[in-house]
Amino acid sequence: MTMGQCNKMLEEMSFNALFQKLPVGIENFEKIRRDGFYYVDKTGLIEQLLNNWGEVNLFTRPRRFGKTLNMSMLKCFFEIGTDQSLFEGLYISKNKALCDAYMGKYPVISISLKGVNADSYENARSLLKRIVMEEAKMHRIIMSGNRLDDIDKAEYMSLVTGDMGEDTLVYSMKTLTALLEKYYEKKVIVLIDEYDVPLAKANENGYYDQMVLLVRNLFENVLKTNSSLKFAVLTGCLRVAKESIFTGLNNFKTNSILDEEYDETFGFVDDEVKEMLHYYGQDTHYETVKEWYDGYRFGNADVYCPWDVVNYCADHLTHPGAVPKNYWLNTSGNEVINRFIDSVDEPQKLAKTELERLVSGNVVRKRIDEAITYKELYSTIDNLWSTLFMTGYLTQRGCEDDGRYRLGIPNREIQNIVTDHILVKFQGEVKKDGQMADAFCHALMEGKANEVETLFTAYMEKTISIRDTFVRKSIKENFYHGILVGILSFKTGWEVASNRESGTGFSDILIEIDDSDIGIVIEVKYSDDENQLESDCREALKQIKDRDYPQKLRNAGFHKILKYGIACQIKKCKVMVET
């Protein structure tokens, strides 16, 4: 081991001794509390849940907003035999009367349907059986003693064997609640996390109607007129239409991102983020974290995505100079945003101007339907707007008098996700018209600035523009930079590099043309006003010269180097070239 490796190990040991670990990807409350991980206190949810009281409670939030961790916390609090020290120092511990009445006093059934992801109904049903069976095994203590008679024990055994029939499956959770009540002489709390995942996967794979019937029967039996039930909590991303799943549940309460109750219990609020950043010595990153990961509006609360904040902190503890990332993007499929971008300019679908408004930081005014089924998510543009909102790609900025919501993109991360998908779609359009791309590249190589300008203007007409001054100039420049790269990426024999270090800085685009002595440098500017296009082009050319961006091309043996300054303003551009 080198001296540098030893020093790094000592630094990490010293850090771990000083700070709690960051719970990246850890959703188990007991593990977080017992093993010294940082915990943002959400135990106020327990107090609210009991004070507001609902027999069946559904919480809908976008992915990665702490639903699973909160469900784990609820289980730890209510479950018989819990370790009460896990809650020492937390908010709920201050309410001694509530803790004395409820902590560790109830049998709890806790399942997650996140894993019911199958390509067929038969496989999905098998996975669901397995989940119920594993949960039933966790309660094998009820087989001890004589509180259950032989018939009860036979019923229990039917839940833990692999040959559970569908009739047994749909009654399985109700059966388990009845057995637990009989054994403990206490009503049972039921927790069902990610209840809607089986429906989402069934919709994707063509067995939705069968899965709806199975899940409806399972839920109806355990949640409706179940005398053994104390109360139930379910979580999911979407509220599936009541008629579809929760038929006849008069004891049913839904809390969504539009409701004021519980609005701070999922996700991080501003003070919690500031406290975390301060704890890890990252106060100077606050504005960056806010720009990238804040901006969601749940009820009356401004909320950050906790997955993003935790990952950002973790990255910057090991790599202080790390740039922000789109952490949320890679945590699930992105079917919703793909459908959204693909709808641009289709008849009766999304207007390009609406997408431009969103990317530019403005709002669109739309009605929200929270009770659509998975089969209806993309059936109309109105349903697509609702789906984008409920899944976290859009958030609300208030409500109009007529009931429409003002919807906008929450933050920099989601804006990047949307613009990246727009550029991917644009690249597909470029690929369809190879002649236009060849003409653009030929004009670029020949130094024909006017022709480059004409063709690039035509390309800009094919995609959206970023209009509003709300968006920083660097973001606008990055977008037009992305359009250029999208055009150039299909040219065979051209090596195109973005933001490559050369000279005393990083050039926007460097192009090496194979079997040629020609190299190209491009610097992109965004002009706030059409009258500034020419002066911004000259500024771009001056930057290329002052920072000697052509150095890398000269070192590679290119004798003729074309330097382009390109300035853009909405749908207009100006191109200048120097050789």
Coordinates of C-alpha atoms in Angstrom, one line a residue:
M1 CA 0.0 0.0 0.0
T2 CA 1.4 3.4 -1.0
M3 CA 1.7 6.4 1.3
G4 CA -1.1 8.1 -0.6
Q5 CA -3.4 5.1 -0.1
C6 CA -2.6 5.0 3.6
N7 CA -3.4 8.7 4.0
K8 CA -6.7 8.3 2.1
M9 CA -7.6 5.4 4.4
L10 CA -6.8 7.4 7.5
E11 CA -8.8 10.3 6.2
E12 CA -11.8 8.1 5.6
M13 CA -11.5 6.5 9.1
S14 CA -11.3 9.9 10.6
F15 CA -14.4 11.1 8.7
N16 CA -16.4 8.0 9.7
A17 CA -15.5 8.6 13.3
L18 CA -16.7 12.2 13.1
F19 CA -19.9 11.9 11.0
Q20 CA -22.8 9.6 10.6
K21 CA -22.9 7.7 7.4
L22 CA -25.1 8.8 4.6
P23 CA -27.9 6.3 3.9
V24 CA -27.5 6.0 0.1
G25 CA -30.1 3.5 -1.1
I26 CA -31.0 2.4 2.5
E27 CA -34.7 2.3 3.1
N28 CA -34.7 0.2 6.4
F29 CA -35.5 2.4 9.4
E30 CA -34.0 0.0 11.9
K31 CA -30.7 -0.3 10.0
I32 CA -30.4 3.5 9.7
R33 CA -31.0 4.1 13.4
R34 CA -29.0 1.1 14.7
D35 CA -26.0 1.4 12.4
G36 CA -25.2 5.1 12.7
F37 CA -26.7 6.5 9.5
Y38 CA -27.9 10.1 9.1
Y39 CA -31.7 10.2 9.5
V40 CA -34.0 13.1 8.6
D41 CA -36.7 12.9 11.3
K42 CA -40.1 12.1 9.7
T43 CA -41.7 10.5 12.8
G44 CA -44.2 13.4 12.9
L45 CA -46.1 11.2 10.3
I46 CA -47.0 8.8 13.2
E47 CA -48.6 11.6 15.2
Q48 CA -50.5 13.0 12.2
L49 CA -51.7 9.5 11.1
L50 CA -53.2 8.8 14.5
N51 CA -54.6 12.3 15.0
N52 CA -56.2 12.5 11.6
W53 CA -57.3 8.9 11.7
G54 CA -58.4 6.9 8.7
E55 CA -59.0 3.2 8.6
V56 CA -57.4 2.8 5.2
N57 CA -54.9 5.5 4.2
L58 CA -53.3 5.8 0.7
F59 CA -50.3 8.1 0.2
T60 CA -49.3 8.8 -3.4
R61 CA -45.9 10.4 -4.1
P62 CA -43.4 10.3 -7.0
R63 CA -40.6 7.7 -6.8
R64 CA -37.7 8.3 -4.5
F65 CA -39.5 10.5 -2.0
G66 CA -39.1 8.3 1.1
K67 CA -42.3 6.2 0.9
T68 CA -40.5 2.9 1.7
L69 CA -38.5 4.4 4.5
N70 CA -41.6 5.9 6.1
M71 CA -43.4 2.5 5.9
S72 CA -40.4 0.9 7.5
M73 CA -40.5 3.5 10.3
L74 CA -44.2 2.9 10.9
K75 CA -43.6 -0.9 11.2
C76 CA -40.8 -0.3 13.7
F77 CA -43.0 2.0 15.8
F78 CA -46.2 -0.1 16.1
E79 CA -44.9 -3.7 15.9
I80 CA -45.0 -5.8 19.1
G81 CA -41.5 -6.3 20.5
T82 CA -40.0 -3.2 18.9
D83 CA -36.8 -1.7 20.2
Q84 CA -38.1 1.6 21.6
S85 CA -34.6 3.0 21.7
L86 CA -34.7 3.4 18.0
F87 CA -37.0 6.4 18.5
E88 CA -35.0 8.1 21.3
G89 CA -34.4 11.7 20.5
L90 CA -36.8 11.8 17.6
Y91 CA -39.8 14.0 17.4
I92 CA -42.4 11.3 18.3
S93 CA -40.6 10.5 21.6
K94 CA -41.7 13.9 22.9
N95 CA -45.3 12.7 22.8
K96 CA -45.1 10.3 25.7
A97 CA -48.8 9.6 26.0
L98 CA -49.0 8.6 22.3
C99 CA -45.9 6.4 22.6
D100 CA -47.2 4.7 25.8
A101 CA -50.5 3.9 24.0
Y102 CA -49.2 2.8 20.6
M103 CA -45.5 2.0 20.5
G104 CA -44.8 -1.7 20.3
K105 CA -48.5 -2.5 20.9
Y106 CA -49.8 -4.1 17.7
P107 CA -49.2 -7.0 15.3
V108 CA -48.1 -5.6 11.9
I109 CA -48.3 -7.1 8.5
S110 CA -45.9 -5.3 6.2
I111 CA -45.4 -6.2 2.5
S112 CA -43.9 -4.4 -0.5
L113 CA -45.3 -5.1 -4.0
K114 CA -42.3 -3.5 -5.6
G115 CA -41.0 -6.9 -6.7
V116 CA -44.1 -7.9 -8.6
N117 CA -42.5 -7.2 -12.0
A118 CA -43.3 -10.0 -14.5
D119 CA -43.9 -10.5 -18.2
S120 CA -47.0 -12.6 -17.7
Y121 CA -50.0 -12.9 -15.3
E122 CA -48.9 -16.4 -14.2
N123 CA -45.4 -15.2 -13.2
A124 CA -46.8 -12.1 -11.5
R125 CA -49.3 -14.1 -9.5
S126 CA -46.4 -16.4 -8.4
L127 CA -44.4 -13.5 -7.2
L128 CA -47.3 -12.1 -5.3
K129 CA -47.8 -15.5 -3.6
R130 CA -44.2 -15.6 -2.7
I131 CA -44.4 -12.1 -1.0
V132 CA -47.4 -13.1 1.1
M133 CA -45.8 -16.4 2.0
E134 CA -42.6 -14.8 3.2
E135 CA -44.6 -12.3 5.3
A136 CA -46.6 -15.1 6.8
K137 CA -43.4 -16.9 7.8
M138 CA -42.3 -13.8 9.7
H139 CA -45.2 -14.6 12.1
R140 CA -44.5 -18.2 12.8
I141 CA -44.6 -17.6 16.5
I142 CA -48.4 -17.9 16.3
M143 CA -48.0 -21.6 15.9
S144 CA -46.6 -21.9 19.4
G145 CA -48.8 -22.6 22.4
N146 CA -52.5 -23.3 22.2
R147 CA -54.0 -19.9 21.3
L148 CA -54.7 -21.2 17.8
D149 CA -56.7 -24.4 17.4
D150 CA -55.8 -27.1 14.8
I151 CA -58.1 -25.5 12.1
D152 CA -56.3 -22.1 12.6
K153 CA -52.9 -23.8 12.4
A154 CA -54.0 -25.6 9.2
E155 CA -55.0 -22.2 7.7
Y156 CA -51.7 -20.7 8.6
M157 CA -49.8 -23.6 7.0
S158 CA -51.8 -23.0 3.8
L159 CA -50.2 -19.5 3.7
V160 CA -46.6 -20.7 4.0
T161 CA -46.6 -23.5 1.5
G162 CA -45.8 -23.1 -2.1
D163 CA -49.0 -24.6 -3.5
M164 CA -51.3 -21.7 -2.4
G165 CA -54.2 -21.5 -4.8
E166 CA -55.7 -18.3 -6.1
D167 CA -58.7 -18.5 -3.8
T168 CA -56.3 -18.8 -0.9
L169 CA -54.2 -16.0 -2.2
V170 CA -57.0 -13.4 -2.4
Y171 CA -58.1 -14.2 1.2
S172 CA -54.5 -14.6 2.4
M173 CA -53.9 -11.3 4.1
K174 CA -57.4 -11.3 5.6
T175 CA -56.7 -14.8 7.0
L176 CA -53.4 -13.7 8.4
T177 CA -54.9 -10.7 10.2
A178 CA -57.6 -12.9 11.7
L179 CA -54.9 -15.4 13.0
L180 CA -52.7 -12.6 14.4
E181 CA -55.7 -11.0 16.2
K182 CA -56.6 -14.3 17.7
Y183 CA -53.1 -15.0 18.9
Y184 CA -52.2 -11.5 20.2
E185 CA -55.8 -10.4 21.1
K186 CA -55.0 -7.1 19.3
K187 CA -56.3 -5.6 16.1
V188 CA -53.8 -5.7 13.2
I189 CA -52.0 -2.9 11.3
V190 CA -51.5 -3.6 7.6
L191 CA -48.8 -1.8 5.6
I192 CA -48.7 -2.2 1.8
D193 CA -45.8 -0.4 0.1
E194 CA -45.8 0.3 -3.7
Y195 CA -49.2 -1.1 -4.1
D196 CA -49.5 0.0 -7.7
V197 CA -46.3 -1.6 -9.1
P198 CA -48.1 -4.9 -10.1
L199 CA -50.6 -2.8 -12.1
A200 CA -48.0 -0.7 -13.8
K201 CA -46.1 -3.8 -14.9
A202 CA -49.3 -5.6 -15.9
N203 CA -50.2 -2.6 -18.1
E204 CA -46.8 -2.7 -19.8
N205 CA -47.0 -6.4 -20.5
G206 CA -50.6 -6.9 -21.5
Y207 CA -52.3 -8.6 -18.6
Y208 CA -53.8 -5.5 -16.9
D209 CA -57.4 -6.6 -16.5
Q210 CA -56.4 -9.9 -14.9
M211 CA -54.1 -8.2 -12.4
V212 CA -56.7 -5.6 -11.6
L213 CA -59.2 -8.3 -10.6
L214 CA -56.6 -10.2 -8.5
V215 CA -55.4 -7.0 -6.6
R216 CA -58.9 -5.8 -6.2
N217 CA -60.0 -9.1 -4.6
L218 CA -56.9 -9.2 -2.4
F219 CA -57.4 -5.6 -1.2
E220 CA -61.1 -5.8 -0.8
N221 CA -60.9 -8.8 1.5
V222 CA -58.2 -7.4 3.8
L223 CA -59.3 -3.7 3.8
K224 CA -63.1 -3.8 3.6
T225 CA -65.3 -5.0 6.5
N226 CA -62.3 -6.8 8.1
S227 CA -63.1 -6.9 11.8
S228 CA -59.4 -7.8 12.6
L229 CA -58.0 -4.6 11.0
K230 CA -56.8 -1.7 13.2
F231 CA -55.9 0.5 10.3
A232 CA -54.0 0.2 7.0
V233 CA -51.5 2.4 5.1
L234 CA -50.7 2.0 1.4
T235 CA -48.2 3.9 -0.7
G236 CA -47.8 4.2 -4.4
C237 CA -46.9 6.6 -7.2
L238 CA -50.4 7.0 -8.6
R239 CA -53.9 6.8 -7.2
V240 CA -55.6 4.2 -9.4
A241 CA -59.2 5.0 -10.0
K242 CA -61.3 4.0 -7.0
E243 CA -63.7 2.1 -9.2
S244 CA -60.8 0.0 -10.5
I245 CA -59.1 -1.2 -7.3
F246 CA -60.7 0.2 -4.1
T247 CA -64.3 -0.8 -5.0
G248 CA -66.7 0.0 -2.2
L249 CA -64.1 1.1 0.4
N250 CA -66.0 3.7 2.3
N251 CA -63.3 3.7 4.9
F252 CA -60.7 4.9 2.4
K253 CA -58.7 8.2 2.7
T254 CA -56.3 9.4 -0.1
N255 CA -53.5 11.8 0.5
S256 CA -51.7 13.1 -2.7
I257 CA -49.2 15.8 -3.6
L258 CA -52.1 18.3 -3.8
D259 CA -53.2 17.8 -0.2
E260 CA -52.0 20.0 2.6
E261 CA -52.1 17.2 5.2
Y262 CA -48.8 15.4 5.5
D263 CA -47.2 17.8 3.0
E264 CA -43.8 17.8 4.8
T265 CA -43.7 14.1 5.7
F266 CA -42.4 12.8 2.3
G267 CA -39.3 14.5 0.9
F268 CA -37.0 17.0 2.5
V269 CA -38.0 20.6 3.3
D270 CA -35.6 23.5 3.2
D271 CA -34.6 23.5 6.9
E272 CA -33.8 19.8 6.7
V273 CA -31.6 20.2 3.7
K274 CA -29.7 23.2 5.3
E275 CA -29.2 21.1 8.4
M276 CA -27.8 18.1 6.5
L277 CA -25.5 20.3 4.4
H278 CA -24.2 22.1 7.5
Y279 CA -23.7 18.8 9.3
Y280 CA -21.4 17.6 6.5
G281 CA -19.7 20.9 6.0
Q282 CA -21.3 21.6 2.7
D283 CA -23.1 24.9 3.4
T284 CA -21.5 26.5 0.3
H285 CA -23.4 24.0 -1.9
Y286 CA -26.8 25.1 -0.7
E287 CA -27.7 27.2 -3.7
T288 CA -26.6 24.5 -6.1
V289 CA -28.7 21.9 -4.3
K290 CA -31.7 24.2 -4.3
E291 CA -31.4 24.9 -8.0
W292 CA -31.0 21.3 -9.0
Y293 CA -33.2 19.3 -6.5
D294 CA -35.8 21.6 -4.9
G295 CA -38.9 23.0 -6.5
Y296 CA -41.5 20.4 -5.9
R297 CA -44.8 21.6 -4.3
F298 CA -46.6 19.2 -2.1
G299 CA -49.7 20.8 -0.5
N300 CA -48.3 24.1 0.9
A301 CA -44.7 22.8 1.3
D302 CA -41.7 23.3 -0.9
V303 CA -40.0 20.0 -1.1
Y304 CA -36.6 18.6 -2.3
C305 CA -36.2 15.1 -3.7
P306 CA -34.4 13.2 -0.8
W307 CA -32.7 10.7 -3.1
D308 CA -31.0 13.5 -5.0
V309 CA -29.9 15.4 -1.9
V310 CA -28.4 12.3 -0.2
N311 CA -26.6 11.3 -3.3
Y312 CA -25.2 14.8 -3.9
C313 CA -23.9 15.0 -0.4
A314 CA -22.3 11.6 -0.6
D315 CA -20.6 12.4 -3.9
H316 CA -19.2 15.7 -2.5
L317 CA -17.8 14.1 0.6
T318 CA -15.5 11.9 -1.6
H319 CA -15.2 14.2 -4.6
P320 CA -15.6 17.9 -3.4
G321 CA -15.4 19.2 -7.0
A322 CA -18.0 16.8 -8.4
V323 CA -20.6 18.4 -10.6
P324 CA -24.4 17.9 -9.9
K325 CA -26.0 14.9 -11.6
N326 CA -29.4 13.7 -12.7
Y327 CA -29.6 11.1 -9.9
W328 CA -33.4 10.6 -10.2
L329 CA -33.3 9.8 -13.9
N330 CA -31.7 6.4 -13.5
T331 CA -33.9 5.1 -10.7
S332 CA -36.7 3.8 -13.0
G333 CA -38.0 3.7 -16.5
N334 CA -38.9 7.0 -18.2
E335 CA -41.8 5.9 -20.3
V336 CA -43.8 9.0 -19.2
I337 CA -41.3 11.6 -20.5
N338 CA -40.7 9.6 -23.7
R339 CA -44.5 9.7 -24.4
F340 CA -44.5 13.4 -23.6
I341 CA -41.8 14.4 -26.0
D342 CA -43.1 12.1 -28.7
S343 CA -46.5 13.9 -28.5
V344 CA -45.0 17.2 -29.8
D345 CA -47.1 18.5 -32.7
E346 CA -49.1 15.4 -33.1
P347 CA -52.8 16.2 -34.0
Q348 CA -54.8 17.0 -30.8
K349 CA -51.6 16.4 -28.8
L350 CA -48.9 18.6 -27.2
A351 CA -48.1 21.9 -28.9
K352 CA -44.5 22.8 -29.3
T353 CA -45.1 26.2 -27.7
E354 CA -46.3 24.5 -24.5
L355 CA -43.1 22.5 -24.3
E356 CA -41.1 25.7 -25.0
R357 CA -42.9 27.4 -22.1
L358 CA -42.0 24.6 -19.7
V359 CA -38.4 24.4 -20.7
S360 CA -38.1 28.2 -20.4
G361 CA -39.2 28.2 -16.8
N362 CA -42.8 29.2 -17.4
V363 CA -46.0 27.4 -16.6
V364 CA -48.9 25.9 -18.5
R365 CA -52.5 25.8 -17.1
K366 CA -54.0 22.3 -17.0
R367 CA -56.7 20.3 -15.2
I368 CA -55.5 17.4 -13.1
D369 CA -57.3 14.1 -12.8
E370 CA -55.8 12.0 -10.0
A371 CA -58.1 9.0 -10.5
I372 CA -57.1 7.7 -13.9
T373 CA -56.3 4.1 -14.4
Y374 CA -53.0 2.8 -15.8
K375 CA -54.7 1.9 -19.1
E376 CA -55.7 5.6 -19.4
L377 CA -52.3 7.2 -18.6
Y378 CA -51.5 8.1 -22.2
S379 CA -54.9 7.8 -23.9
T380 CA -55.3 11.6 -24.1
I381 CA -53.1 14.6 -23.7
D382 CA -55.1 15.7 -20.7
N383 CA -54.3 12.3 -19.0
L384 CA -50.6 12.7 -20.0
W385 CA -50.4 16.1 -18.3
S386 CA -51.9 14.5 -15.1
T387 CA -49.4 11.6 -15.3
L388 CA -46.5 13.9 -15.7
F389 CA -47.6 15.9 -12.6
M390 CA -48.3 12.8 -10.4
T391 CA -45.0 11.1 -11.3
G392 CA -42.8 14.2 -10.5
Y393 CA -41.8 15.5 -13.9
L394 CA -44.0 18.6 -13.3
T395 CA -45.1 20.4 -10.2
Q396 CA -47.8 22.9 -9.3
R397 CA -47.3 26.6 -8.9
G398 CA -50.8 27.4 -7.7
C399 CA -54.4 27.0 -8.8
E400 CA -56.6 29.1 -11.1
D401 CA -60.2 30.1 -10.1
D402 CA -61.5 27.7 -12.7
G403 CA -59.8 24.7 -11.1
R404 CA -56.9 24.4 -13.5
Y405 CA -53.4 24.1 -12.0
R406 CA -50.3 26.1 -13.1
L407 CA -47.8 23.4 -13.9
G408 CA -44.0 23.9 -14.3
I409 CA -40.8 22.0 -14.4
P410 CA -39.6 21.7 -10.7
N411 CA -35.8 22.2 -11.0
R412 CA -32.6 22.0 -13.0
E413 CA -32.4 18.2 -12.9
I414 CA -35.9 17.7 -14.4
Q415 CA -35.2 20.5 -17.0
N416 CA -32.0 18.6 -18.0
I417 CA -34.0 15.3 -18.3
V418 CA -36.6 17.0 -20.5
T419 CA -34.1 18.8 -22.7
D420 CA -32.0 15.6 -23.1
H421 CA -35.0 13.8 -24.3
I422 CA -35.8 16.6 -26.7
L423 CA -32.3 16.4 -28.1
V424 CA -32.5 12.6 -28.5
K425 CA -35.7 13.1 -30.5
F426 CA -34.0 15.9 -32.5
Q427 CA -31.1 13.5 -33.4
G428 CA -33.7 11.0 -34.7
E429 CA -35.1 13.7 -37.0
V430 CA -31.6 14.6 -38.2
K431 CA -30.9 11.0 -39.0
K432 CA -34.0 10.8 -41.2
D433 CA -32.6 13.6 -43.5
G434 CA -29.1 12.7 -44.2
Q435 CA -28.8 15.0 -47.1
M436 CA -29.5 18.1 -45.0
A437 CA -26.9 17.0 -42.4
D438 CA -24.3 16.4 -45.1
A439 CA -25.0 19.8 -46.6
F440 CA -24.5 21.4 -43.2
C441 CA -21.2 19.6 -42.5
H442 CA -20.0 20.3 -46.0
A443 CA -20.7 24.1 -45.6
L444 CA -19.0 23.9 -42.2
M445 CA -15.9 22.3 -43.7
E446 CA -15.8 24.8 -46.6
G447 CA -16.0 27.8 -44.3
K448 CA -19.3 29.0 -45.8
A449 CA -20.6 30.9 -42.9
N450 CA -23.8 32.1 -44.6
E451 CA -24.8 28.6 -45.7
V452 CA -24.1 27.2 -42.2
E453 CA -26.3 30.0 -40.8
T454 CA -29.2 29.2 -43.1
L455 CA -29.1 25.5 -42.5
F456 CA -28.7 25.9 -38.7
T457 CA -31.7 28.2 -38.7
A458 CA -33.7 25.6 -40.5
Y459 CA -32.7 23.0 -37.9
M460 CA -33.7 25.3 -35.1
E461 CA -37.2 25.5 -36.6
K462 CA -37.5 21.7 -36.2
T463 CA -37.1 21.7 -32.4
I464 CA -38.1 23.9 -29.5
S465 CA -36.5 27.1 -28.4
I466 CA -35.7 28.5 -25.0
R467 CA -37.2 31.9 -24.7
D468 CA -37.5 33.1 -21.1
T469 CA -35.0 35.2 -19.2
F470 CA -35.8 32.9 -16.2
V471 CA -33.3 30.4 -17.7
R472 CA -29.7 31.2 -17.2
K473 CA -27.7 32.0 -20.3
S474 CA -25.4 29.1 -19.8
I475 CA -28.3 26.7 -19.9
K476 CA -29.6 28.2 -23.2
E477 CA -26.1 28.0 -24.7
N478 CA -25.9 24.3 -23.6
F479 CA -29.2 23.6 -25.4
Y480 CA -28.0 25.1 -28.7
H481 CA -24.7 23.3 -28.2
G482 CA -26.6 20.1 -27.9
I483 CA -28.5 20.8 -31.2
L484 CA -25.1 21.3 -33.0
V485 CA -23.7 18.1 -31.5
G486 CA -26.9 16.3 -32.6
I487 CA -26.3 17.3 -36.2
L488 CA -22.6 16.6 -36.2
S489 CA -22.8 13.2 -34.5
F490 CA -24.0 11.4 -37.7
K491 CA -21.2 12.5 -39.9
T492 CA -18.9 9.6 -40.7
G493 CA -15.2 10.3 -40.3
W494 CA -15.7 13.3 -38.0
E495 CA -14.4 13.1 -34.5
V496 CA -16.6 15.5 -32.5
A497 CA -15.6 16.4 -28.9
S498 CA -17.6 18.5 -26.5
N499 CA -16.2 20.7 -23.8
R500 CA -12.7 19.3 -24.4
E501 CA -9.7 20.9 -22.7
S502 CA -7.6 22.8 -25.1
G503 CA -5.3 25.8 -24.7
T504 CA -6.2 27.6 -21.5
G505 CA -9.8 26.5 -21.3
F506 CA -12.5 24.2 -22.5
S507 CA -13.8 24.6 -26.1
D508 CA -17.5 24.1 -26.8
I509 CA -16.9 21.8 -29.8
L510 CA -13.7 20.5 -31.4
I511 CA -13.9 18.6 -34.7
E512 CA -11.1 16.4 -36.3
I513 CA -11.9 15.4 -39.8
D514 CA -10.3 12.1 -40.9
D515 CA -8.1 12.0 -44.0
S516 CA -7.9 15.8 -44.0
D517 CA -5.8 18.5 -42.7
I518 CA -8.9 20.5 -41.6
G519 CA -9.9 21.0 -38.0
I520 CA -12.8 23.0 -36.7
V521 CA -13.4 24.9 -33.4
I522 CA -16.9 26.1 -32.5
E523 CA -17.9 28.5 -29.7
V524 CA -21.6 28.9 -29.0
K525 CA -23.1 32.0 -27.4
Y526 CA -26.7 33.0 -26.6
S527 CA -27.8 36.5 -27.3
D528 CA -30.4 38.2 -25.1
D529 CA -31.3 40.4 -28.0
E530 CA -31.4 39.9 -31.8
N531 CA -29.3 43.1 -32.2
Q532 CA -26.5 41.5 -30.2
L533 CA -26.0 38.4 -32.5
E534 CA -23.1 39.9 -34.5
S535 CA -21.3 41.3 -31.4
D536 CA -21.7 38.0 -29.6
C537 CA -20.3 36.1 -32.6
R538 CA -17.2 38.4 -32.5
E539 CA -17.0 37.7 -28.7
A540 CA -17.0 34.0 -29.4
L541 CA -14.2 34.3 -31.9
K542 CA -12.2 36.4 -29.5
Q543 CA -12.6 33.8 -26.8
I544 CA -11.3 31.1 -29.2
K545 CA -8.3 33.2 -29.9
D546 CA -7.6 34.4 -26.3
R547 CA -7.8 31.0 -24.8
D548 CA -6.1 29.3 -27.8
Y549 CA -8.7 26.6 -28.2
P550 CA -7.1 25.5 -31.6
Q551 CA -4.0 24.3 -29.7
K552 CA -5.1 20.7 -29.5
L553 CA -5.9 20.6 -33.2
R554 CA -2.4 22.1 -34.1
N555 CA -0.7 19.6 -31.8
A556 CA -2.6 16.8 -33.7
G557 CA -1.2 18.0 -37.0
F558 CA -4.1 19.9 -38.5
H559 CA -2.8 22.7 -40.7
K560 CA -6.1 24.4 -41.6
I561 CA -8.2 25.3 -38.6
L562 CA -11.7 26.9 -39.0
K563 CA -12.8 29.0 -36.1
Y564 CA -16.6 29.5 -35.8
G565 CA -18.5 31.9 -33.5
I566 CA -22.2 31.0 -33.5
A567 CA -24.7 33.2 -31.6
C568 CA -28.3 32.1 -31.1
Q569 CA -31.4 33.9 -30.1
I570 CA -34.7 31.9 -30.0
K571 CA -35.1 30.8 -33.6
K572 CA -32.4 33.1 -35.1
C573 CA -28.7 32.7 -35.4
K574 CA -25.6 34.4 -36.7
V575 CA -22.5 32.5 -37.8
M576 CA -19.0 34.0 -38.4
V577 CA -15.8 32.1 -39.3
E578 CA -12.1 32.8 -39.3
T579 CA -9.4 30.6 -40.8

